[in-house]
PDB file of C-alpha atoms in Angstrom:
ATOM      1  CA  MET W  14     -30.341 -42.736  -5.630  1.00 53.00           C
ATOM      2  CA  ALA W  15     -29.533 -39.046  -6.103  1.00 55.00           C
ATOM      3  CA  SER W  16     -28.331 -37.741  -9.423  1.00 52.00           C
ATOM      4  CA  PRO W  17     -24.527 -37.463  -9.806  1.00 49.00           C
ATOM      5  CA  LEU W  18     -25.110 -33.762 -10.460  1.00 46.00           C
ATOM      6  CA  ALA W  19     -26.878 -33.259  -7.131  1.00 48.00           C
ATOM      7  CA  ASN W  20     -23.623 -32.419  -5.346  1.00 47.00           C
ATOM      8  CA  LEU W  21     -22.027 -30.431  -8.165  1.00 43.00           C
ATOM      9  CA  VAL W  22     -21.069 -26.982  -6.890  1.00 44.00           C
ATOM     10  CA  VAL W  23     -20.051 -24.233  -9.300  1.00 45.00           C
ATOM     11  CA  PRO W  24     -18.721 -21.157  -7.487  1.00 47.00           C
ATOM     12  CA  ASP W  25     -20.345 -17.858  -8.399  1.00 56.00           C
ATOM     13  CA  LEU W  26     -17.317 -15.887  -9.573  1.00 57.00           C
ATOM     14  CA  SER W  27     -19.546 -12.933 -10.402  1.00 62.00           C
ATOM     15  CA  ALA W  28     -20.546 -12.340  -6.761  1.00 83.00           C
ATOM     16  CA  PRO W  29     -19.038  -9.057  -5.552  1.00 91.00           C
ATOM     17  CA  THR W  30     -16.292  -9.251  -2.947  1.00 95.00           C
ATOM     18  CA  THR W  31     -14.528  -6.842  -0.614  1.00 97.00           C
ATOM     19  CA  VAL W  32     -10.735  -6.617  -0.504  1.00 97.00           C
ATOM     20  CA  HIS W  33      -9.000  -4.960   2.468  1.00 98.00           C
ATOM     21  CA  VAL W  34      -5.952  -2.691   2.319  1.00 98.00           C
ATOM     22  CA  ASN W  35      -4.241  -1.522   5.514  1.00 98.00           C
ATOM     23  CA  VAL W  36      -3.231   2.127   5.767  1.00 98.00           C
ATOM     24  CA  ALA W  37      -0.229   2.394   8.101  1.00 95.00           C
ATOM     25  CA  ASN W  38       3.444   3.270   8.419  1.00 92.00           C
ATOM     26  CA  PHE W  39       3.318   5.695   5.490  1.00 95.00           C
ATOM     27  CA  SER W  40       2.228   2.983   3.058  1.00 97.00           C
ATOM     28  CA  PHE W  41      -0.698   1.036   1.703  1.00 98.00           C
ATOM     29  CA  SER W  42      -0.280  -2.674   2.477  1.00 97.00           C
ATOM     30  CA  THR W  43      -0.739  -3.936  -1.103  1.00 96.00           C
ATOM     31  CA  ASN W  44      -1.760  -3.291  -4.669  1.00 98.00           C
ATOM     32  CA  VAL W  45      -4.993  -5.123  -5.431  1.00 97.00           C
ATOM     33  CA  THR W  46      -6.642  -6.754  -8.423  1.00 97.00           C
ATOM     34  CA  ILE W  47     -10.425  -7.031  -8.322  1.00 97.00           C
ATOM     35  CA  HIS W  48     -13.400  -7.278 -10.693  1.00 97.00           C
ATOM     36  CA  ILE W  49     -16.016  -4.696 -11.670  1.00 97.00           C
ATOM     37  CA  GLY W  50     -18.526  -4.387  -8.831  1.00 96.00           C
ATOM     38  CA  ASP W  51     -16.028  -5.370  -6.126  1.00 97.00           C
ATOM     39  CA  THR W  52     -15.250  -3.117  -3.178  1.00 98.00           C
ATOM     40  CA  VAL W  53     -11.915  -2.019  -1.757  1.00 98.00           C
ATOM     41  CA  GLU W  54     -11.956  -1.180   1.940  1.00 98.00           C
ATOM     42  CA  TRP W  55      -8.997   0.774   3.266  1.00 98.00           C
ATOM     43  CA  ASP W  56      -8.547   0.222   7.013  1.00 98.00           C
ATOM     44  CA  TRP W  57      -6.623   2.822   9.028  1.00 98.00           C
ATOM     45  CA  VAL W  58      -4.120   1.075  11.294  1.00 97.00           C
ATOM     46  CA  SER W  59      -1.980   4.088  12.159  1.00 96.00           C
ATOM     47  CA  GLY W  60      -1.270   7.653  11.158  1.00 96.00           C
ATOM     48  CA  THR W  61      -3.243  10.387   9.439  1.00 98.00           C
ATOM     49  CA  HIS W  62      -3.677   9.747   5.719  1.00 98.00           C
ATOM     50  CA  THR W  63      -5.962  10.031   2.709  1.00 98.00           C
ATOM     51  CA  VAL W  64      -6.908   7.666  -0.089  1.00 98.00           C
ATOM     52  CA  THR W  65      -7.082   9.909  -3.153  1.00 98.00           C
ATOM     53  CA  SER W  66      -7.340   8.862  -6.808  1.00 98.00           C
ATOM     54  CA  VAL W  67      -5.088  10.635  -9.292  1.00 98.00           C
ATOM     55  CA  ALA W  68      -6.554  13.504 -11.307  1.00 97.00           C
ATOM     56  CA  GLY W  69      -8.513  12.421 -14.362  1.00 96.00           C
ATOM     57  CA  SER W  70      -9.339   8.978 -12.952  1.00 96.00           C
ATOM     58  CA  ALA W  71     -12.234   7.242 -14.743  1.00 95.00           C
ATOM     59  CA  ASP W  72     -13.579   6.225 -11.307  1.00 95.00           C
ATOM     60  CA  PRO W  73     -12.535   8.977  -8.867  1.00 97.00           C
ATOM     61  CA  PHE W  74     -12.525   8.532  -5.082  1.00 98.00           C
ATOM     62  CA  ASN W  75     -11.298  10.473  -2.048  1.00 98.00           C
ATOM     63  CA  SER W  76     -11.505   9.476   1.605  1.00 98.00           C
ATOM     64  CA  GLY W  77     -10.660  12.888   2.985  1.00 98.00           C
ATOM     65  CA  VAL W  78      -8.165  13.110   5.854  1.00 98.00           C
ATOM     66  CA  LYS W  79      -8.646  10.267   8.344  1.00 98.00           C
ATOM     67  CA  SER W  80      -6.712   8.844  11.287  1.00 97.00           C
ATOM     68  CA  SER W  81      -9.017   5.926  12.147  1.00 97.00           C
ATOM     69  CA  GLY W  82     -11.868   3.869  10.773  1.00 98.00           C
ATOM     70  CA  ASP W  83     -12.158   2.858   7.160  1.00 98.00           C
ATOM     71  CA  PHE W  84     -13.079   4.069   3.692  1.00 98.00           C
ATOM     72  CA  THR W  85     -14.745   1.974   1.000  1.00 98.00           C
ATOM     73  CA  HIS W  86     -15.174   2.403  -2.731  1.00 98.00           C
ATOM     74  CA  VAL W  87     -17.044   0.170  -5.189  1.00 98.00           C
ATOM     75  CA  PHE W  88     -15.294   0.025  -8.565  1.00 98.00           C
ATOM     76  CA  ASP W  89     -17.724   0.103 -11.499  1.00 96.00           C
ATOM     77  CA  VAL W  90     -15.239   0.596 -14.346  1.00 96.00           C
ATOM     78  CA  ALA W  91     -12.470  -1.704 -15.603  1.00 97.00           C
ATOM     79  CA  GLY W  92      -8.983  -0.236 -15.665  1.00 97.00           C
ATOM     80  CA  THR W  93      -5.938   0.627 -13.587  1.00 98.00           C
ATOM     81  CA  PHE W  94      -6.525   3.158 -10.839  1.00 98.00           C
ATOM     82  CA  ASN W  95      -3.548   4.794  -9.166  1.00 98.00           C
ATOM     83  CA  TYR W  96      -4.060   6.544  -5.855  1.00 98.00           C
ATOM     84  CA  PHE W  97      -2.018   8.223  -3.153  1.00 98.00           C
ATOM     85  CA  CYS W  98      -2.096   9.815   0.277  1.00 98.00           C
ATOM     86  CA  SER W  99      -2.350  13.556  -0.336  1.00 98.00           C
ATOM     87  CA  ILE W 100      -0.253  14.166   2.815  1.00 98.00           C
ATOM     88  CA  HIS W 101       2.591  11.688   2.158  1.00 98.00           C
ATOM     89  CA  GLY W 102       2.374  11.058  -1.574  1.00 98.00           C
ATOM     90  CA  PHE W 103       1.770  12.970  -4.781  1.00 98.00           C
ATOM     91  CA  ASP W 104      -0.022  12.909  -8.118  1.00 98.00           C
ATOM     92  CA  ASN W 105       2.545  12.893 -10.944  1.00 98.00           C
ATOM     93  CA  GLY W 106       0.009  14.550 -13.254  1.00 97.00           C
ATOM     94  CA  ASP W 107       0.238  11.758 -15.824  1.00 97.00           C
ATOM     95  CA  GLY W 108      -2.135   9.191 -14.300  1.00 97.00           C
ATOM     96  CA  THR W 109       0.502   7.834 -11.918  1.00 98.00           C
ATOM     97  CA  ALA W 110       1.352   8.631  -8.312  1.00 98.00           C
ATOM     98  CA  GLY W 111       4.448   8.557  -6.124  1.00 98.00           C
ATOM     99  CA  GLY W 112       5.427   8.536  -2.468  1.00 98.00           C
ATOM    100  CA  MET W 113       2.725   6.858  -0.420  1.00 98.00           C
ATOM    101  CA  SER W 114       0.801   5.402  -3.335  1.00 98.00           C
ATOM    102  CA  ALA W 115      -0.635   2.170  -4.709  1.00 98.00           C
ATOM    103  CA  THR W 116      -2.762   0.732  -7.507  1.00 98.00           C
ATOM    104  CA  VAL W 117      -6.148  -0.937  -7.896  1.00 98.00           C
ATOM    105  CA  THR W 118      -6.507  -3.001 -11.076  1.00 98.00           C
ATOM    106  CA  VAL W 119     -10.130  -3.676 -12.005  1.00 98.00           C
ATOM    107  CA  LEU W 120     -10.893  -6.529 -14.413  1.00 97.00           C
ATOM    108  CA  PRO W 121     -14.163  -7.297 -16.217  1.00 96.00           C
ATOM    109  CA  VAL W 122     -16.469  -9.711 -14.390  1.00 92.00           C
ATOM    110  CA  PRO W 123     -15.579 -13.281 -15.410  1.00 84.00           C
ATOM    111  CA  GLU W 124     -18.062 -15.228 -17.508  1.00 79.00           C
ATOM    112  CA  PRO W 125     -20.051 -17.822 -15.558  1.00 74.00           C
ATOM    113  CA  ALA W 126     -18.347 -21.190 -15.404  1.00 62.00           C
ATOM    114  CA  THR W 127     -19.712 -23.814 -17.748  1.00 57.00           C
ATOM    115  CA  VAL W 128     -19.838 -27.417 -16.732  1.00 52.00           C
ATOM    116  CA  GLY W 129     -18.527 -29.691 -19.474  1.00 54.00           C
ATOM    117  CA  LEU W 130     -21.032 -32.447 -18.778  1.00 49.00           C
ATOM    118  CA  ALA W 131     -23.790 -31.438 -21.187  1.00 50.00           C
ATOM    119  CA  GLY W 132     -22.544 -33.575 -24.057  1.00 49.00           C
ATOM    120  CA  MET W 133     -22.182 -36.710 -21.952  1.00 47.00           C
ATOM    121  CA  GLY W 134     -25.869 -37.320 -21.373  1.00 50.00           C
ATOM    122  CA  LEU W 135     -27.260 -39.294 -18.479  1.00 47.00           C
ATOM    123  CA  ALA W 136     -25.985 -42.624 -19.837  1.00 49.00           C
ATOM    124  CA  GLY W 137     -22.396 -41.326 -19.891  1.00 48.00           C
ATOM    125  CA  LEU W 138     -22.673 -40.126 -16.317  1.00 44.00           C
ATOM    126  CA  LEU W 139     -24.136 -43.391 -15.112  1.00 46.00           C
ATOM    127  CA  MET W 140     -21.447 -45.508 -16.781  1.00 45.00           C
ATOM    128  CA  GLY W 141     -18.954 -44.328 -14.182  1.00 46.00           C
ATOM    129  CA  ARG W 142     -21.214 -45.500 -11.332  1.00 40.00           C
ATOM    130  CA  ARG W 143     -20.964 -48.947  -9.828  1.00 39.00           C
TER     131      ARG W 143
END
């Protein structure tokens, strides 16, 4: 019979992911929270806009003026990154933005999950079997 651990699945929380933000109606659809190494993809739904990080950003990015398509940026630094549309928003000059603006919060990569079965030993695992 197969080991009880044969079907144990531990998700890989460190695998990079892509989060989508819609750019439309003079707004960004959401603020996002991601991990280092993750990607944000901004998808143009309507209008002519930019995705521009505030001055002095530790991880600067700028899509340029776009009216269709998408723009992606991989975040390699933890922190809070404010951005704006340079046509419909503004950089406040203090690390924040206003008007058409939003925030990306980047967290450190989580530690790999540990499975709390190591101390049980094989006998402890088998006791639960019938």
